[in-house]
mmCIF file of C-alpha atoms in Angstrom:
data_model
loop_
_atom_site.group_PDB
_atom_site.id
_atom_site.type_symbol
_atom_site.label_atom_id
_atom_site.label_comp_id
_atom_site.label_asym_id
_atom_site.label_seq_id
_atom_site.Cartn_x
_atom_site.Cartn_y
_atom_site.Cartn_z
ATOM 1 C CA ARG A 21 3.236 35.871 13.977
ATOM 2 C CA GLU A 22 0.279 37.744 12.584
ATOM 3 C CA GLY A 23 1.646 37.384 9.049
ATOM 4 C CA TRP A 24 1.746 33.627 9.461
ATOM 5 C CA LEU A 25 -1.842 33.523 10.734
ATOM 6 C CA ALA A 26 -3.079 35.744 7.905
ATOM 7 C CA GLY A 27 -1.312 33.548 5.351
ATOM 8 C CA TRP A 28 -2.848 30.447 6.871
ATOM 9 C CA LEU A 29 -6.352 31.988 6.779
ATOM 10 C CA VAL A 30 -5.930 32.957 3.110
ATOM 11 C CA TRP A 31 -4.728 29.446 2.307
ATOM 12 C CA MET A 32 -7.736 27.921 4.096
ATOM 13 C CA ALA A 33 -10.112 30.195 2.184
ATOM 14 C CA LYS A 34 -8.530 29.172 -1.140
ATOM 15 C CA LEU A 35 -8.793 25.525 -0.143
ATOM 16 C CA GLY A 36 -12.483 25.976 0.649
ATOM 17 C CA ASN A 37 -13.074 27.641 -2.726
ATOM 18 C CA GLU A 38 -11.265 24.807 -4.521
ATOM 19 C CA LYS A 39 -13.449 22.249 -2.753
ATOM 20 C CA LYS A 40 -16.592 24.179 -3.740
ATOM 21 C CA ALA A 41 -15.423 24.308 -7.364
ATOM 22 C CA ALA A 42 -14.693 20.584 -7.378
ATOM 23 C CA ARG A 43 -18.080 19.883 -5.805
ATOM 24 C CA ALA A 44 -19.812 21.916 -8.536
ATOM 25 C CA HIS A 45 -18.263 19.799 -11.319
ATOM 26 C CA ASP A 46 -18.451 16.365 -9.682
ATOM 27 C CA PRO A 47 -21.882 14.734 -10.131
ATOM 28 C CA LEU A 48 -21.403 12.636 -6.999
ATOM 29 C CA LEU A 49 -20.719 15.681 -4.790
ATOM 30 C CA ARG A 50 -23.179 18.235 -6.215
ATOM 31 C CA LYS A 51 -25.740 19.695 -3.879
ATOM 32 C CA ASP A 52 -28.536 19.314 -6.441
ATOM 33 C CA ALA A 53 -28.175 15.528 -6.486
ATOM 34 C CA PRO A 54 -31.346 13.822 -5.234
ATOM 35 C CA GLU A 55 -31.247 13.190 -1.525
ATOM 36 C CA SER A 56 -33.243 10.986 0.782
ATOM 37 C CA ALA A 57 -33.267 10.953 4.546
ATOM 38 C CA GLY A 58 -33.248 7.226 5.017
ATOM 39 C CA ASN A 59 -31.759 5.427 2.053
ATOM 40 C CA ALA A 60 -28.184 5.988 0.915
ATOM 41 C CA GLU A 61 -28.948 4.551 -2.530
ATOM 42 C CA ASP A 62 -31.482 7.341 -3.169
ATOM 43 C CA SER A 63 -28.882 10.049 -2.487
ATOM 44 C CA LYS A 64 -26.748 9.044 -5.473
ATOM 45 C CA PRO A 65 -27.298 10.596 -8.900
ATOM 46 C CA GLU A 66 -29.482 8.657 -11.264
ATOM 47 C CA GLY A 67 -27.631 5.988 -13.216
ATOM 48 C CA TRP A 68 -24.867 5.673 -10.620
ATOM 49 C CA SER A 69 -23.603 2.201 -9.826
ATOM 50 C CA LEU A 70 -20.404 0.523 -8.805
ATOM 51 C CA TRP A 71 -19.778 -0.557 -12.398
ATOM 52 C CA VAL A 72 -20.230 2.984 -13.686
ATOM 53 C CA TRP A 73 -17.723 4.204 -11.112
ATOM 54 C CA ILE A 74 -15.222 1.472 -12.043
ATOM 55 C CA GLY A 75 -15.705 2.386 -15.701
ATOM 56 C CA MET A 76 -14.971 6.039 -14.893
ATOM 57 C CA LEU A 77 -11.784 4.995 -13.073
ATOM 58 C CA LYS A 78 -10.749 2.792 -15.999
ATOM 59 C CA ASP A 79 -11.306 5.625 -18.471
ATOM 60 C CA ALA A 80 -9.390 8.099 -16.315
ATOM 61 C CA TYR A 81 -6.424 5.953 -15.262
ATOM 62 C CA GLY A 82 -6.354 2.819 -17.420
ATOM 63 C CA SER A 83 -6.982 -0.807 -16.596
ATOM 64 C CA LYS A 84 -3.319 -1.735 -15.996
ATOM 65 C CA ILE A 85 -2.872 0.579 -13.021
ATOM 66 C CA LEU A 86 -6.225 -0.452 -11.531
ATOM 67 C CA LEU A 87 -5.305 -4.126 -11.803
ATOM 68 C CA THR A 88 -1.900 -3.428 -10.234
ATOM 69 C CA ILE A 89 -3.497 -1.581 -7.335
ATOM 70 C CA VAL A 90 -5.988 -4.394 -6.693
ATOM 71 C CA LEU A 91 -3.354 -7.127 -6.899
ATOM 72 C CA VAL A 92 -0.809 -5.390 -4.697
ATOM 73 C CA SER A 93 -3.285 -4.052 -2.160
ATOM 74 C CA HIS A 94 -5.290 -7.212 -1.710
ATOM 75 C CA LEU A 95 -3.073 -10.129 -2.639
ATOM 76 C CA CYS A 96 0.388 -9.005 -1.557
ATOM 77 C CA VAL A 97 -0.334 -6.816 1.425
ATOM 78 C CA ARG A 98 -3.591 -8.108 2.900
ATOM 79 C CA PHE A 99 -3.753 -11.760 1.907
ATOM 80 C CA ILE A 100 -0.305 -12.942 2.982
ATOM 81 C CA PRO A 101 0.296 -12.157 6.677
ATOM 82 C CA VAL A 102 4.053 -12.775 6.760
ATOM 83 C CA SER A 103 4.577 -10.579 9.807
ATOM 84 C CA THR A 104 2.464 -12.855 11.981
ATOM 85 C CA SER A 105 3.595 -16.141 10.445
ATOM 86 C CA ILE A 106 7.236 -15.723 11.458
ATOM 87 C CA GLY A 107 6.306 -16.269 15.102
ATOM 88 C CA TYR A 108 4.576 -19.554 14.365
ATOM 89 C CA TYR A 109 7.357 -20.697 12.073
ATOM 90 C CA LEU A 110 10.152 -19.978 14.542
ATOM 91 C CA ARG A 111 8.292 -21.388 17.533
ATOM 92 C CA ASP A 112 6.907 -24.528 15.912
ATOM 93 C CA PHE A 113 9.710 -25.484 13.533
ATOM 94 C CA GLY A 114 12.718 -23.669 14.931
ATOM 95 C CA GLY A 115 12.187 -24.350 18.630
ATOM 96 C CA VAL A 116 12.807 -20.689 19.488
ATOM 97 C CA LYS A 117 11.492 -19.401 22.832
ATOM 98 C CA ALA A 118 8.838 -16.682 22.998
ATOM 99 C CA PRO A 119 11.069 -13.739 24.049
ATOM 100 C CA GLU A 120 13.505 -14.508 21.250
ATOM 101 C CA VAL A 121 10.624 -14.809 18.783
ATOM 102 C CA GLN A 122 9.590 -11.246 19.638
ATOM 103 C CA ALA A 123 13.102 -9.981 18.942
ATOM 104 C CA TYR A 124 13.241 -11.828 15.610
ATOM 105 C CA LYS A 125 9.802 -10.493 14.652
ATOM 106 C CA ALA A 126 11.071 -6.960 15.294
ATOM 107 C CA VAL A 127 14.048 -7.579 13.020
ATOM 108 C CA ALA A 128 11.818 -9.078 10.320
ATOM 109 C CA ARG A 129 9.622 -5.962 10.399
ATOM 110 C CA THR A 130 12.477 -3.507 9.806
ATOM 111 C CA PRO A 131 11.452 -2.931 6.158
ATOM 112 C CA TYR A 132 8.322 -1.165 7.433
ATOM 113 C CA ALA A 133 10.529 1.394 9.187
ATOM 114 C CA MET A 134 12.554 1.890 6.018
ATOM 115 C CA SER A 135 9.607 3.112 3.887
ATOM 116 C CA PRO A 136 10.954 6.658 3.476
ATOM 117 C CA LEU A 137 14.262 5.263 2.224
ATOM 118 C CA PHE A 138 12.479 3.022 -0.285
ATOM 119 C CA GLY A 139 10.446 5.973 -1.544
ATOM 120 C CA PHE A 140 13.533 8.148 -1.885
ATOM 121 C CA ILE A 141 15.427 5.459 -3.802
ATOM 122 C CA SER A 142 12.578 4.829 -6.245
ATOM 123 C CA ASP A 143 12.108 8.563 -6.864
ATOM 124 C CA ALA A 144 15.804 9.364 -7.232
ATOM 125 C CA LEU A 145 16.984 6.366 -9.251
ATOM 126 C CA HIS A 146 14.953 5.318 -12.260
ATOM 127 C CA PHE A 147 15.475 2.570 -14.797
ATOM 128 C CA ARG A 148 14.756 3.446 -18.443
ATOM 129 C CA GLY A 149 12.311 6.118 -17.358
ATOM 130 C CA TYR A 150 10.400 3.914 -14.934
ATOM 131 C CA HIS A 151 10.379 4.854 -11.265
ATOM 132 C CA LYS A 152 8.223 2.110 -9.741
ATOM 133 C CA ALA A 153 7.764 -0.911 -11.998
ATOM 134 C CA PRO A 154 11.384 -2.155 -11.917
ATOM 135 C CA TYR A 155 11.483 -1.955 -8.129
ATOM 136 C CA ILE A 156 8.191 -3.814 -7.797
ATOM 137 C CA ALA A 157 9.411 -6.518 -10.208
ATOM 138 C CA VAL A 158 12.836 -6.977 -8.603
ATOM 139 C CA SER A 159 11.507 -7.036 -5.032
ATOM 140 C CA SER A 160 8.823 -9.519 -6.096
ATOM 141 C CA LEU A 161 11.422 -11.811 -7.695
ATOM 142 C CA PHE A 162 13.525 -11.751 -4.521
ATOM 143 C CA ALA A 163 10.411 -12.448 -2.440
ATOM 144 C CA ILE A 164 9.408 -15.388 -4.634
ATOM 145 C CA GLY A 165 12.856 -16.847 -4.025
ATOM 146 C CA ALA A 166 12.537 -16.255 -0.273
ATOM 147 C CA TYR A 167 9.080 -17.850 -0.166
ATOM 148 C CA ALA A 168 10.365 -20.869 -2.094
ATOM 149 C CA ILE A 169 13.464 -21.322 0.066
ATOM 150 C CA VAL A 170 11.713 -20.889 3.421
ATOM 151 C CA GLY A 171 8.601 -22.775 2.346
ATOM 152 C CA PHE A 172 10.086 -25.782 0.589
ATOM 153 C CA THR A 173 13.310 -26.384 2.512
ATOM 154 C CA PRO A 174 12.939 -29.200 5.055
ATOM 155 C CA VAL A 175 12.818 -28.233 8.714
ATOM 156 C CA GLY A 176 16.233 -27.984 10.329
ATOM 157 C CA VAL A 177 18.199 -27.447 7.115
ATOM 158 C CA LEU A 178 18.147 -23.639 7.137
ATOM 159 C CA SER A 179 19.941 -21.722 9.848
ATOM 160 C CA LEU A 180 18.045 -19.180 11.917
ATOM 161 C CA LYS A 181 19.874 -16.368 10.110
ATOM 162 C CA MET A 182 18.754 -17.636 6.702
ATOM 163 C CA ILE A 183 15.157 -17.933 7.887
ATOM 164 C CA LEU A 184 15.321 -14.390 9.209
ATOM 165 C CA VAL A 185 16.796 -13.102 5.920
ATOM 166 C CA GLY A 186 13.945 -14.831 4.098
ATOM 167 C CA PHE A 187 11.288 -13.200 6.258
ATOM 168 C CA VAL A 188 12.960 -9.779 5.965
ATOM 169 C CA THR A 189 12.943 -10.187 2.172
ATOM 170 C CA MET A 190 9.257 -11.146 2.196
ATOM 171 C CA ASN A 191 8.344 -8.148 4.349
ATOM 172 C CA MET A 192 10.510 -5.871 2.211
ATOM 173 C CA GLN A 193 8.621 -6.895 -0.908
ATOM 174 C CA MET A 194 5.236 -6.337 0.703
ATOM 175 C CA GLU A 195 6.195 -2.936 2.071
ATOM 176 C CA TYR A 196 7.995 -1.837 -1.090
ATOM 177 C CA CYS A 197 5.139 -2.813 -3.394
ATOM 178 C CA GLY A 198 2.515 -1.359 -1.076
ATOM 179 C CA LEU A 199 4.443 1.896 -0.740
ATOM 180 C CA LEU A 200 5.012 2.282 -4.482
ATOM 181 C CA VAL A 201 1.387 1.563 -5.338
ATOM 182 C CA ARG A 202 0.117 4.002 -2.697
ATOM 183 C CA ALA A 203 2.502 6.738 -3.880
#
């Protein structure tokens, strides 16, 4: 037990030293940066702005990955609330009662519980050297089909099972893309 505690303390000390070293080289974290008690803008190094920071990110990572992160994070995951829309769709167009709607919503949200499996699959199986891009593209194509079928099919034509498969596919795409971009 004491060996474990000693190892943990050594690890914490190394972590603290690494943070100090990073702080010494990062102009935004240095102690000698000008500080002001009241204004947060005064505490930033001179010449710092949002555009400078975005330029630093672009130089470090490239514009393609930054654009992918923005599109997936804001358009796919935050802008399209599929998880909440299934309740309205089933209740208003399907005539499903509230307790059944809750059960169907739980089924439609199963892709969120399968995140570890999605991550394992994308890490273990790659396509032509790519681990993430093919999975994002394929799940997005399936989701586009699901959106088109559920959105443009007249009310009453699709069975409840097909509607549920469509919503599961939509949620799978959002979770898969969000997970792969965050990883």
